[in-house]
Every structure is written in C-alpha cells, then in structure tokens.
Short mmCIF file of C-alpha atoms in Angstrom, two decimals:
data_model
loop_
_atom_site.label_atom_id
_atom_site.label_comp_id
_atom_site.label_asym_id
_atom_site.label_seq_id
_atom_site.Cartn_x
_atom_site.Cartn_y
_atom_site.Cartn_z
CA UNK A 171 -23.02 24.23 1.77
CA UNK A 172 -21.97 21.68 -1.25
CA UNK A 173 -18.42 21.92 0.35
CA UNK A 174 -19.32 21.28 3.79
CA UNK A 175 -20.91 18.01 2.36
CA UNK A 176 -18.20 17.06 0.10
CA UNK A 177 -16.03 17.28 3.39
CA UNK A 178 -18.05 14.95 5.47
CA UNK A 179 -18.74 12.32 2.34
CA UNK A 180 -14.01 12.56 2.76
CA UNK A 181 -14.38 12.36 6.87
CA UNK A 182 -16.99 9.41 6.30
CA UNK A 183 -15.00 7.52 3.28
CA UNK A 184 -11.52 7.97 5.71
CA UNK A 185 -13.61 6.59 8.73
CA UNK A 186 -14.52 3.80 6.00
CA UNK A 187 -10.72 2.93 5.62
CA UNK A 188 -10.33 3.38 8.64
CA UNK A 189 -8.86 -0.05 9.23
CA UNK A 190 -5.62 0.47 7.03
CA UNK A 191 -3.47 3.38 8.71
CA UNK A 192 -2.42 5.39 5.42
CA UNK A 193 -5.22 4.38 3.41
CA UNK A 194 -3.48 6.11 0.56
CA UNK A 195 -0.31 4.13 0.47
CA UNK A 196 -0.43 2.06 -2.75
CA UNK A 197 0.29 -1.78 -2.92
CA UNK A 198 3.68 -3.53 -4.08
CA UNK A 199 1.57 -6.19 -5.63
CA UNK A 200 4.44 -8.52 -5.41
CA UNK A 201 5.11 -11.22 -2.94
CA UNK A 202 8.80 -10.81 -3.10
CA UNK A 203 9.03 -7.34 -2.26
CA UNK A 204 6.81 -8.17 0.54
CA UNK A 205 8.78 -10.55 1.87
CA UNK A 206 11.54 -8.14 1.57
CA UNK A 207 10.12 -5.68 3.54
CA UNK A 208 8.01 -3.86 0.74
CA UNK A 209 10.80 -2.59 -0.72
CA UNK A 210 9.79 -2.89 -4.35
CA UNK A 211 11.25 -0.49 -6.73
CA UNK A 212 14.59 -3.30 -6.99
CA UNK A 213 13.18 -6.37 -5.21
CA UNK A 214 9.93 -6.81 -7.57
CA UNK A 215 10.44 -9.92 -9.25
CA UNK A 216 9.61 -10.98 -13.56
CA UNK A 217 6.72 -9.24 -14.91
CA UNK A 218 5.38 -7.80 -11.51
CA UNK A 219 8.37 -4.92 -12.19
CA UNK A 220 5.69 -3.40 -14.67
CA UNK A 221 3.93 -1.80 -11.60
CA UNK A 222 7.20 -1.12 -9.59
CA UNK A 223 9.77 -0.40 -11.88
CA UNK A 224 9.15 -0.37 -15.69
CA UNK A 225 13.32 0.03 -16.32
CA UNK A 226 13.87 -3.26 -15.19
CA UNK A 227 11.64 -4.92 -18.14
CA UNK A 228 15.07 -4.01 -20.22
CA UNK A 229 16.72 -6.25 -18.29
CA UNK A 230 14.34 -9.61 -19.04
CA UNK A 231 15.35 -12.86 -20.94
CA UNK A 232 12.03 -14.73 -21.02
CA UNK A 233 8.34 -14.00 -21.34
CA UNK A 234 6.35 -13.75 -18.13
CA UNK A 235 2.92 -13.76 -17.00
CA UNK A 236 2.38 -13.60 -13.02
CA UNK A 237 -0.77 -13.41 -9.95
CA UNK A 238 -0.74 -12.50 -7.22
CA UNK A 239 -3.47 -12.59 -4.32
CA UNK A 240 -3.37 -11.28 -0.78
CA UNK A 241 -4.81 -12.31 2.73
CA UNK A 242 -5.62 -9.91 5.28
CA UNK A 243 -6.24 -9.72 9.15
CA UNK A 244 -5.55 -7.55 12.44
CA UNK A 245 -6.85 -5.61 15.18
CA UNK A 246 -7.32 -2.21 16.72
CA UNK A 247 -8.15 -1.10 19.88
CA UNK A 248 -8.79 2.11 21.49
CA UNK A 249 -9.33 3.17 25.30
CA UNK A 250 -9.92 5.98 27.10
CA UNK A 251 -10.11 6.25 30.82
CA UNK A 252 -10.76 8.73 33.89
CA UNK A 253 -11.39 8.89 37.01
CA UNK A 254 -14.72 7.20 37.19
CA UNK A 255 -15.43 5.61 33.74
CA UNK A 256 -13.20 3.04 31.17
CA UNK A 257 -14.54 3.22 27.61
CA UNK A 258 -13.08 -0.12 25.25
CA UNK A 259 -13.38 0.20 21.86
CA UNK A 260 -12.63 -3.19 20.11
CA UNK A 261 -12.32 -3.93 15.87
CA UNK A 262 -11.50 -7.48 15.13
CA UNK A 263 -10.78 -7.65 11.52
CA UNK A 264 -11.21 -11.85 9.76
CA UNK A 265 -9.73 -13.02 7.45
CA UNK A 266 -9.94 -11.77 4.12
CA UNK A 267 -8.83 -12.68 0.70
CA UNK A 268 -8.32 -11.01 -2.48
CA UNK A 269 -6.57 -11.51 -6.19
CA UNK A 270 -4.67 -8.23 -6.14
CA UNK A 271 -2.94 -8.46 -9.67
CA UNK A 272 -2.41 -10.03 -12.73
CA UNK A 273 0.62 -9.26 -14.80
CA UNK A 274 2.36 -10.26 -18.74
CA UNK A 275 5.76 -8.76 -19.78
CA UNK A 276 7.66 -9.20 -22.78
CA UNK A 277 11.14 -8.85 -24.28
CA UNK A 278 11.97 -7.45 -27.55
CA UNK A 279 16.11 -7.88 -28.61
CA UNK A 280 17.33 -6.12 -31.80
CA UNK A 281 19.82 -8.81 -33.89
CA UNK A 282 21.58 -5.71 -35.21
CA UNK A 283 21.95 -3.63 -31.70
CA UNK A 284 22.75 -6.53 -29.28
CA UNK A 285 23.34 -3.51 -26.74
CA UNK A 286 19.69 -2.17 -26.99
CA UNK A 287 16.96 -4.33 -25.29
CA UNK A 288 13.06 -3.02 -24.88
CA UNK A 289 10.84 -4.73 -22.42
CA UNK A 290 6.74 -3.98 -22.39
CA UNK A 291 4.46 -5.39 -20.31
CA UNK A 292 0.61 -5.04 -19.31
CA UNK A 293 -1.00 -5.91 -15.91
CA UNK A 294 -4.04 -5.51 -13.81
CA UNK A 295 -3.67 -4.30 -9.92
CA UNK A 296 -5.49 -2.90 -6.81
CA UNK A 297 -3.18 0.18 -6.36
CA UNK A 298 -5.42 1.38 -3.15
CA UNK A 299 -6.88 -1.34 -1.41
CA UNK A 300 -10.00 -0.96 0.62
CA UNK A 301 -10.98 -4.94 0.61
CA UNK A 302 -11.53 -6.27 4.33
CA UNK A 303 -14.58 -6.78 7.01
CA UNK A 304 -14.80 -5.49 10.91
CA UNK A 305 -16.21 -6.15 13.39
CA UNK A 306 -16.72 -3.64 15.94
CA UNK A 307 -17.47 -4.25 19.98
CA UNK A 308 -17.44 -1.30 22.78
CA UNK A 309 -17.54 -2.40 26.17
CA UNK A 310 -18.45 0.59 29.09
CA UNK A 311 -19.22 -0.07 32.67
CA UNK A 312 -18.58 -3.54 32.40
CA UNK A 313 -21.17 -3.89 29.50
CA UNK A 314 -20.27 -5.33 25.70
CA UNK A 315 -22.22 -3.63 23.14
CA UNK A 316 -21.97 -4.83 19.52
CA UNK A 317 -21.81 -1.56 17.53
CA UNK A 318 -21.89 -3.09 13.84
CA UNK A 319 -20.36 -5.46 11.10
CA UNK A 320 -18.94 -4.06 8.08
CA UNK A 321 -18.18 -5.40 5.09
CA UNK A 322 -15.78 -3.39 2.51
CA UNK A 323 -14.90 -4.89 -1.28
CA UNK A 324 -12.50 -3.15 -4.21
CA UNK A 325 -10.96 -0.51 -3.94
CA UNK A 326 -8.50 1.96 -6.32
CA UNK A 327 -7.72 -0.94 -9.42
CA UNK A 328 -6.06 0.49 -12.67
CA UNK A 329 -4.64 -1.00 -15.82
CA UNK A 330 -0.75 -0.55 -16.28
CA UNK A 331 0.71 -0.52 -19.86
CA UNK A 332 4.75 0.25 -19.88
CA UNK A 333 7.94 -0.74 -20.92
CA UNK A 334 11.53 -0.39 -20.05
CA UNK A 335 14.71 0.17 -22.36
CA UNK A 336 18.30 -0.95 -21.41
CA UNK A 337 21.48 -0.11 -22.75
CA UNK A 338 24.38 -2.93 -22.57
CA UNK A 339 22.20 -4.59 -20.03
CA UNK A 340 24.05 -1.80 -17.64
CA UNK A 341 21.49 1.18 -17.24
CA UNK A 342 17.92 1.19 -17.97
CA UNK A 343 14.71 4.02 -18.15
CA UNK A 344 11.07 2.88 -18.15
CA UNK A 345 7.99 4.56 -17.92
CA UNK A 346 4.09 3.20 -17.54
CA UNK A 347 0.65 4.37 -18.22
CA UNK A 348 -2.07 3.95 -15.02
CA UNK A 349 -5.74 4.24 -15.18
CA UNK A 350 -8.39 3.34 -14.09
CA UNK A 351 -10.55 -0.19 -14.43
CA UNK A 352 -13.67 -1.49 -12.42
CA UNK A 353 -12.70 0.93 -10.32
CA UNK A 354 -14.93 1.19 -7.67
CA UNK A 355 -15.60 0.75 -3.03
CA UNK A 356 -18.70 -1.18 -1.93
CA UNK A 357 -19.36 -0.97 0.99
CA UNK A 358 -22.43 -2.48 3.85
CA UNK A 359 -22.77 -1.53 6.90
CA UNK A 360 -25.39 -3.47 9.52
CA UNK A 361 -26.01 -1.97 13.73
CA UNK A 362 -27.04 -3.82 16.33
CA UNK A 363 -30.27 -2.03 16.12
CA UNK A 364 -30.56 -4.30 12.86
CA UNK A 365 -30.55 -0.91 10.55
CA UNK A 366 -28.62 -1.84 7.36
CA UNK A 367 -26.88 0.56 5.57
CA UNK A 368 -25.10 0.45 1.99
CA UNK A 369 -22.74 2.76 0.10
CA UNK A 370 -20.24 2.75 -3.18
CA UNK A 371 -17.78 4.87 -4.15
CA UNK A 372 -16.39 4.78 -7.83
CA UNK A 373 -12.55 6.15 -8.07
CA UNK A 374 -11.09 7.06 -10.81
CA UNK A 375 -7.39 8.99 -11.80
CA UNK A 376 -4.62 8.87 -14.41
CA UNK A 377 -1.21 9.32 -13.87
CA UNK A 378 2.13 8.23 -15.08
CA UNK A 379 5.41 6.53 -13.48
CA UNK A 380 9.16 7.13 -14.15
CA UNK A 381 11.97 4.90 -13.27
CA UNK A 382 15.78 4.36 -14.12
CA UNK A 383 18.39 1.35 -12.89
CA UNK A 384 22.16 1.53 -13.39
CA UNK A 385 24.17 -1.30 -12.30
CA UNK A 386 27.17 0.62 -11.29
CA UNK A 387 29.08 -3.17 -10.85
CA UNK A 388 28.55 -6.58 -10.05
CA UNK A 389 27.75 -5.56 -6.26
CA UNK A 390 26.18 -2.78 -6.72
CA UNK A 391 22.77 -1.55 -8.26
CA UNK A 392 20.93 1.79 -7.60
CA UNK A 393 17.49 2.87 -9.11
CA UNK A 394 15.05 5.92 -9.00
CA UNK A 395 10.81 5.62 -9.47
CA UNK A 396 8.92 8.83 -9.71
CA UNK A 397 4.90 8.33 -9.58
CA UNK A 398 3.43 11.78 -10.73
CA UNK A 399 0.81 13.66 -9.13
CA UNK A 400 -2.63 13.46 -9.78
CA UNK A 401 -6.18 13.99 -9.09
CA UNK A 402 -8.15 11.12 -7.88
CA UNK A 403 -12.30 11.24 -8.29
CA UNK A 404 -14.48 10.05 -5.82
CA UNK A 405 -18.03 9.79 -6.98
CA UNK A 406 -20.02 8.57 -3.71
CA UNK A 407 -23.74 6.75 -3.99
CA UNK A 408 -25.91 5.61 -1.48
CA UNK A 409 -29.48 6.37 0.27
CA UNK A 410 -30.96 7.42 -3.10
CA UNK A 411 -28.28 9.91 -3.07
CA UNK A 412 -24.72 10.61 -5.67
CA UNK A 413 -21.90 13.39 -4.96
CA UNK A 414 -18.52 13.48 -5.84
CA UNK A 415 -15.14 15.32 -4.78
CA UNK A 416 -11.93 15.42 -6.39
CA UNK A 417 -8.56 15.25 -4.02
CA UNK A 418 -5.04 16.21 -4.96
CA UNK A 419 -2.99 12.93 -4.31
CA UNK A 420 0.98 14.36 -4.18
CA UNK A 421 3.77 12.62 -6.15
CA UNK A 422 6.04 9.93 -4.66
CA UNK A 423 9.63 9.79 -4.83
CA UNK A 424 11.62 6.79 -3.76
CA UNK A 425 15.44 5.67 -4.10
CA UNK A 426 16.59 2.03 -3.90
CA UNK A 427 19.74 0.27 -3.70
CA UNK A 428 20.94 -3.32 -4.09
CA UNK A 429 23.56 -5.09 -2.93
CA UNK A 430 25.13 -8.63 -4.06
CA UNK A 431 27.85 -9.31 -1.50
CA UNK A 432 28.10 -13.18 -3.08
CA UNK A 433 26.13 -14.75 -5.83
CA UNK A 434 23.84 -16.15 -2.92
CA UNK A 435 22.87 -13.05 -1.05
CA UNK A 436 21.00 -9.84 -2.22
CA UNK A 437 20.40 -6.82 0.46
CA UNK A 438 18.08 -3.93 -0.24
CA UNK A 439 17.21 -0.62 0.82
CA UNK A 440 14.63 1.84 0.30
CA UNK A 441 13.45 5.06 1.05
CA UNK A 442 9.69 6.62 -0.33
CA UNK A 443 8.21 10.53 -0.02
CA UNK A 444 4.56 10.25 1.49
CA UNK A 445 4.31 14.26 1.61
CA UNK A 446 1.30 14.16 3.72
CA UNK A 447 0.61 17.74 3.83
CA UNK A 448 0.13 18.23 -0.06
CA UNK A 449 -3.29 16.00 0.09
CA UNK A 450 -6.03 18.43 -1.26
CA UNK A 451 -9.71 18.94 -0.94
CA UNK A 452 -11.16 22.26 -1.56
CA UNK A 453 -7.99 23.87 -0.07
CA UNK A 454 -8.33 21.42 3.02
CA UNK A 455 -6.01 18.71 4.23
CA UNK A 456 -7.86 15.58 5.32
CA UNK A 457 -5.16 15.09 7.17
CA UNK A 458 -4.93 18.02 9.05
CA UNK A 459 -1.52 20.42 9.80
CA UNK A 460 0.54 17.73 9.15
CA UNK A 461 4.51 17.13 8.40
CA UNK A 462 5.43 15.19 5.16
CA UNK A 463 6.59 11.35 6.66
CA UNK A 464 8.15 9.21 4.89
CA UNK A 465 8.71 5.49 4.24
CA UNK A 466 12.00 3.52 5.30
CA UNK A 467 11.92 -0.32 4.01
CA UNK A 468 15.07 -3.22 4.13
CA UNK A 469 15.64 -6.63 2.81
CA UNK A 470 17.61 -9.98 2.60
CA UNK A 471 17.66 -12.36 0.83
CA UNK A 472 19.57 -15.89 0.83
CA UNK A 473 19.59 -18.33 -2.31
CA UNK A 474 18.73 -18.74 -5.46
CA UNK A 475 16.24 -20.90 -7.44
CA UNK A 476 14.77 -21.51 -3.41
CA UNK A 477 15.28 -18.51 -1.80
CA UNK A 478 14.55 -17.26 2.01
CA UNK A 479 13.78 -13.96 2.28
CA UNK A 480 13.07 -11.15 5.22
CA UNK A 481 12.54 -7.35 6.38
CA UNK A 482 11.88 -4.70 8.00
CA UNK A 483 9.87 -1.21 7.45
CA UNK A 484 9.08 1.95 9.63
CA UNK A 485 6.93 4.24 8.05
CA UNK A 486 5.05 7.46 8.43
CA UNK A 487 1.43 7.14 8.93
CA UNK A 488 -1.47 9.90 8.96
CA UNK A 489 -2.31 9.53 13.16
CA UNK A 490 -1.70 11.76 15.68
CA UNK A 491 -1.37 12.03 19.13
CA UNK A 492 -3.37 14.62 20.18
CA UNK A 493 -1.32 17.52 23.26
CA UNK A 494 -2.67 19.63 25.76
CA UNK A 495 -1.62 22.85 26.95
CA UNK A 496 -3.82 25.19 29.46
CA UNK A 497 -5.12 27.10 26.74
CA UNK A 498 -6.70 24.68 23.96
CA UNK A 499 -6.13 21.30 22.69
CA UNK A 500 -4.49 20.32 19.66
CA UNK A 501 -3.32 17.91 17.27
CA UNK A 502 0.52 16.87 17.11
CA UNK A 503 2.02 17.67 13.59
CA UNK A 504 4.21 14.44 13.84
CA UNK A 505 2.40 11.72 12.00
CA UNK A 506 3.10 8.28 14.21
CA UNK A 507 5.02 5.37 12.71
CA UNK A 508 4.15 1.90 12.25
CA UNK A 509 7.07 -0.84 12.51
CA UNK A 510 6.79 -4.00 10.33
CA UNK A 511 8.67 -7.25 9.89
CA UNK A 512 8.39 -9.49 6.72
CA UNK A 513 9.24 -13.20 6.16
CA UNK A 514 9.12 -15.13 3.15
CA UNK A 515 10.40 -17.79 0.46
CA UNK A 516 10.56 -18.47 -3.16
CA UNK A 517 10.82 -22.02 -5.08
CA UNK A 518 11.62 -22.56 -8.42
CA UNK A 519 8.75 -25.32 -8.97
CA UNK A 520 10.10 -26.35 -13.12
CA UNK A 521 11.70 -24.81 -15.72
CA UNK A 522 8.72 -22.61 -16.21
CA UNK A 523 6.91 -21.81 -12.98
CA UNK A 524 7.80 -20.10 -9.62
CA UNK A 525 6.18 -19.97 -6.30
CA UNK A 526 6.65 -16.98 -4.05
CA UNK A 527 5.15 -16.48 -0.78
CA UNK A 528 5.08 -13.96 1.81
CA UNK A 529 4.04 -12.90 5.60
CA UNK A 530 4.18 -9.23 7.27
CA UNK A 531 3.49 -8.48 10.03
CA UNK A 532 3.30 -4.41 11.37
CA UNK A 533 2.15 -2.50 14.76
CA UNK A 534 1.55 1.28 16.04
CA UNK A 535 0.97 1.61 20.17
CA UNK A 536 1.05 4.90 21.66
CA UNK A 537 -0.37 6.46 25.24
CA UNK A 538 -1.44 9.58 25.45
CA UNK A 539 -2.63 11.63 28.66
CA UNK A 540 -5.41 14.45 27.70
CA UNK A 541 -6.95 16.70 30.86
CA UNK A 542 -7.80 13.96 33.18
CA UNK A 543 -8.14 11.59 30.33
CA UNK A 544 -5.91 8.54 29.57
CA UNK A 545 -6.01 7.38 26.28
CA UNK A 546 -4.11 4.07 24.48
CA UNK A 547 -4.29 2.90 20.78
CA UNK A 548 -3.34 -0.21 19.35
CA UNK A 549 -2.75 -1.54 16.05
CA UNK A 550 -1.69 -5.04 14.51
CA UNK A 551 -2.19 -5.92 11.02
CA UNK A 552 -0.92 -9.53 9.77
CA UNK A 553 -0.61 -10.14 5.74
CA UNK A 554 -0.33 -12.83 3.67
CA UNK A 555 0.70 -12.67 -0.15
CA UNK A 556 1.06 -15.74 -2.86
CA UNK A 557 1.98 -15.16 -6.11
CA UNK A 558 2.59 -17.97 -8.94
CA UNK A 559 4.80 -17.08 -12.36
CA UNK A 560 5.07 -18.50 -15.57
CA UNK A 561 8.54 -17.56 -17.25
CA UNK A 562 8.31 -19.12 -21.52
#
C-alpha cells in the first residue's frame, strides 16, 4: 500500500512538471552557453564555470562574481479526434521570471611554480527548475472550459563549492561539491469549480562533479564533465498530509570540444548521457521501458569584447508516442526529441563588468493514429537569460 502511494505522489509531482519536457535535465545557469546552444561544459563563461566545469577555474586571471536570472514562456497543446467528437486541450504558460544563480571564483598563482595555477569558487543555482504558471483551457463540442490556474515556485537549488587546478595553463582537472539549499517546490493549484488546492515538495541530494580540459593547441580544446549518481529526496506536504520517496537520478556524461579557427571565432560541440532507463523508484521507472537518449548541442560565436553568439540542440526527451497492434496497446521505447535554436550577445560594458544575454527557442510536434483515434501534440517553449559579471 505505502508504495502504491509513493508512486502516485511521483505520477502527480511529474504531472506537476509537466510543463518542462525532461523535468530532470539540470540548468546551464549561464547565458553564454545558452546562447550557444546550451552547450556548457567549454562555453560557460568567468565564474559561472564553477557549476559547468570546475577545470576551467585553473585557467582564470581575475576575480569574478556573476548573476544570472531567467525568463520563461511557451505552450502545449494536445488533441485527440474520432469520428464523432474533437477534444482540445490548451496550456498557455506567461511569462515568468526567476534569479537562477549567483556565482564568486577566485585565482590562487604560486610565485615559485609559475606552471601550477588553482582556481576555487562558490555559487548558488537552481539545478532543477520547476518555477513557471499555466493556464489550462479544454474546449469539446464547441465548448471552452477553464480547467484551472497553476502556479509553481523553486525548485532543485544547491550550493556549489569547487575548484580547478591547471598545469602550464595547458591541461586542467576540477572537481565541485553540490548540495542542497532552500531546497524546496510550492506549488497552488485553483479549478473552475473555485476549489483551491496547495502542495510543497522539499528536495534534497548530494553529489559530486568531475571535469578535465586539455588544450591540445591554439585551435583546438577538448574537455570531459562527469556528474555522479545520486539519490534525490522528495518529501511531499499538503492536505494535512507528509510522505516522501527517494529516486535514483543516473550519472551524466558529456564530451565537449572547441574550436578557434581565428582569434575572432570560437565553434563548439557537445554531446550529454541522459540514460533514461536507470531512473529509480522502488524498482520502477517513472519513465516507463524506455531507451537511454541523449543530448546533442552546437555553437558559434563571432567577436570578442562584443560578441554575437548562436545554436542549435536536439535532445532526447522522456515522451512517447504511444503504437497499436491488434493485440494490445503500448508505449514506444523511443523517447521523442525536441529541436532548439539559440541567439545571443555579449558586451564588455568597462574594464570590470560584462553583459551577456540570451534567447532559445525549442519545439516537439508529433501525430499519432491510435484505433480510430487521431491524436497531435505540440510543444513550444521560448527562454530568456541575462546575466551581469564583475571581473576585479
């Protein structure tokens, strides 16, 4: 009995997130990897590579302290139709806006080993976010029907402490400390029928991340991030009410590249595990019989102290379509894959501060034909990120 409800408090907190396809994919936190497509492990930029890539914080000259903030919106819509009836399904999600991270790195040099240079850094990030509001409509026989409002704040925020060693400013190993702070999901919930419901959910996990960099040349630079496994809690409240669950969250793996054809232009590449079928809940996979995915994500950009910057990203997401044969129906082990294209710029305001900002925009469509049944999804999501930095 206690694991049947510990499976429908997961169903009801994924149905929560709902709105964000792999509500387990964590943030870059940084406006210039969005802008470059999310690639992040090589594209993060100053003290923001704490929470990407602690190696690089070998490679800094100056102090840094950076924010960052982030403004979502988007849409998703669902029909199905037959023969007689067309069921609409319509989530508008406004504008919403949210200070995502807050990072300070330092450099330590060594008079006597010129070759050796240590970089450390603190910093304060949502690594799952669950911030946004929806609205939801359903229109059936030619009737609208306002089904409820929602209102979602927090999500998974830790505290990052790392550093980052380099050797003859050529290769580089880092590694950082996550866990937990303020930590928590509120969520309210209000029907057309006026009954208002509220919930929280406080997460909490540790776990640690490796990286290396080596600049094989001028033109070339190649790096490695490893985020271990770990077990994230979710301790739910609401209706006079508290249980908790614990799920398995898999490691992620990612490779990156850089290239510097000129002194103007920078390309990147990157490629992430998602391992979808290692989730974990009392033996159970919220996500079902399910292949790994992955996450493929490109950038460019062009100039220096003001920069232009854009991308591309496909990626591995946990929806199915669902197939039909004569005997029973079920779900496709191929998650879907949502395309996304980035813009962005960067300014060097002074000698001490820099402005970076960012746009993204990403999509999933699919048709599917089930029995007599025609069914069509649609997804848009548009993001905005700023982020200011202070280099002393």
């Amino acid at each position: 009995m206690k694991k049947l409800v510990i499976l429908i408090l997961v169903l009801s907190f994924s149905a929560i997130s709902a709105q964000i396809l792999n509500f387990y994919e964590p943030e870059t936190n940084d406006t210039r990897s969005e802008a470059l497509g999310r690639t992040s492990i090589l594209s993060s930029s100053k003290a923001n590579f704490l929470f990407n890539n602690t190696s690089q914080l070998g490679f800094m000259k100056k102090k840094s302290i950076q924010v960052n903030c982030r403004a979502n919106l988007g849409t998703y819509n669902r029909t199905v139709e037959d023969e007689n009836d067309i069921y609409e399904d319509e989530n508008d999600y406004p504008l919403h806006i949210k200070l995502n991270g807050i990072s300070f790195a330092f450099p330590i040099t060594y008079p006597n080993r010129k070759d050796l240079q240590i970089g450390l850094g603190i910093g304060y990030r949502t690594y799952y976010d669950f911030g946004y509001k929806r609205e939801c409509e359903s229109e059936y026989d030619d009737e609208t029907y306002t089904l409820d409002t929602l209102d979602s704040s927090g999500g998974f925020n830790i505290i990052v402490l790392g550093g980052g060693i380099s050797y003859e400013q050529r290769i580089a190993g880092g590694i950082s400390l996550s866990f937990p702070f303020s930590s928590s999901v509120e969520t309210e919930e209000e029907y057309d029928d006026g009954e208002f419901y509220k919930s929280d959910f406080d997460l909490s996990g540790y776990f640690f991340t490796l990286s290396g960099s080596y600049k094989i040349n001028d033109l070339i630079t190649i790096a490695a991030r490893l985020r271990t496994g770990y077990e994230l809690e979710h301790e739910y409240s609401g209706n006079g009410t508290t249980q908790g669950y614990n799920m398995e969250i898999p490691y992620e793996l990612g490779f990156a590249t850089e290239l510097r054809p000129n002194g103007n232009v920078s390309l990147f590449a990157e490629y992430l595990t998602r391992n979808f079928d290692d989730y974990e809940v009392f033996n159970y996979n919220p996500n079902g019989i399910t292949d790994k995915g992955y996450s493929f994500r490109t950038g460019f950009e062009i100039g220096n102290e003001s920069a232009f910057r854009g991308g591309f990203f496909m990626q591995s997401v946990p929806i199915y379509k669902k197939k039909y044969d004569d005997e029973f129906l079920e779900h496709d082990k191929n998650p879907l894959t949502e395309y996304g294209l980035t813009l962005g710029a960067g300014a060097k305001l002074n000698n001490f501060f820099t402005l970076d900002i960012a746009a993204a925009y990403s999509f999933l469509n699919y048709d599917d034909k089930v029995s007599e049944s025609n069914y069509s999804y649609e997804y848009s999501k548009f993001k905005i990120g700023c982020s200011l930095a202070y280099q002393f």
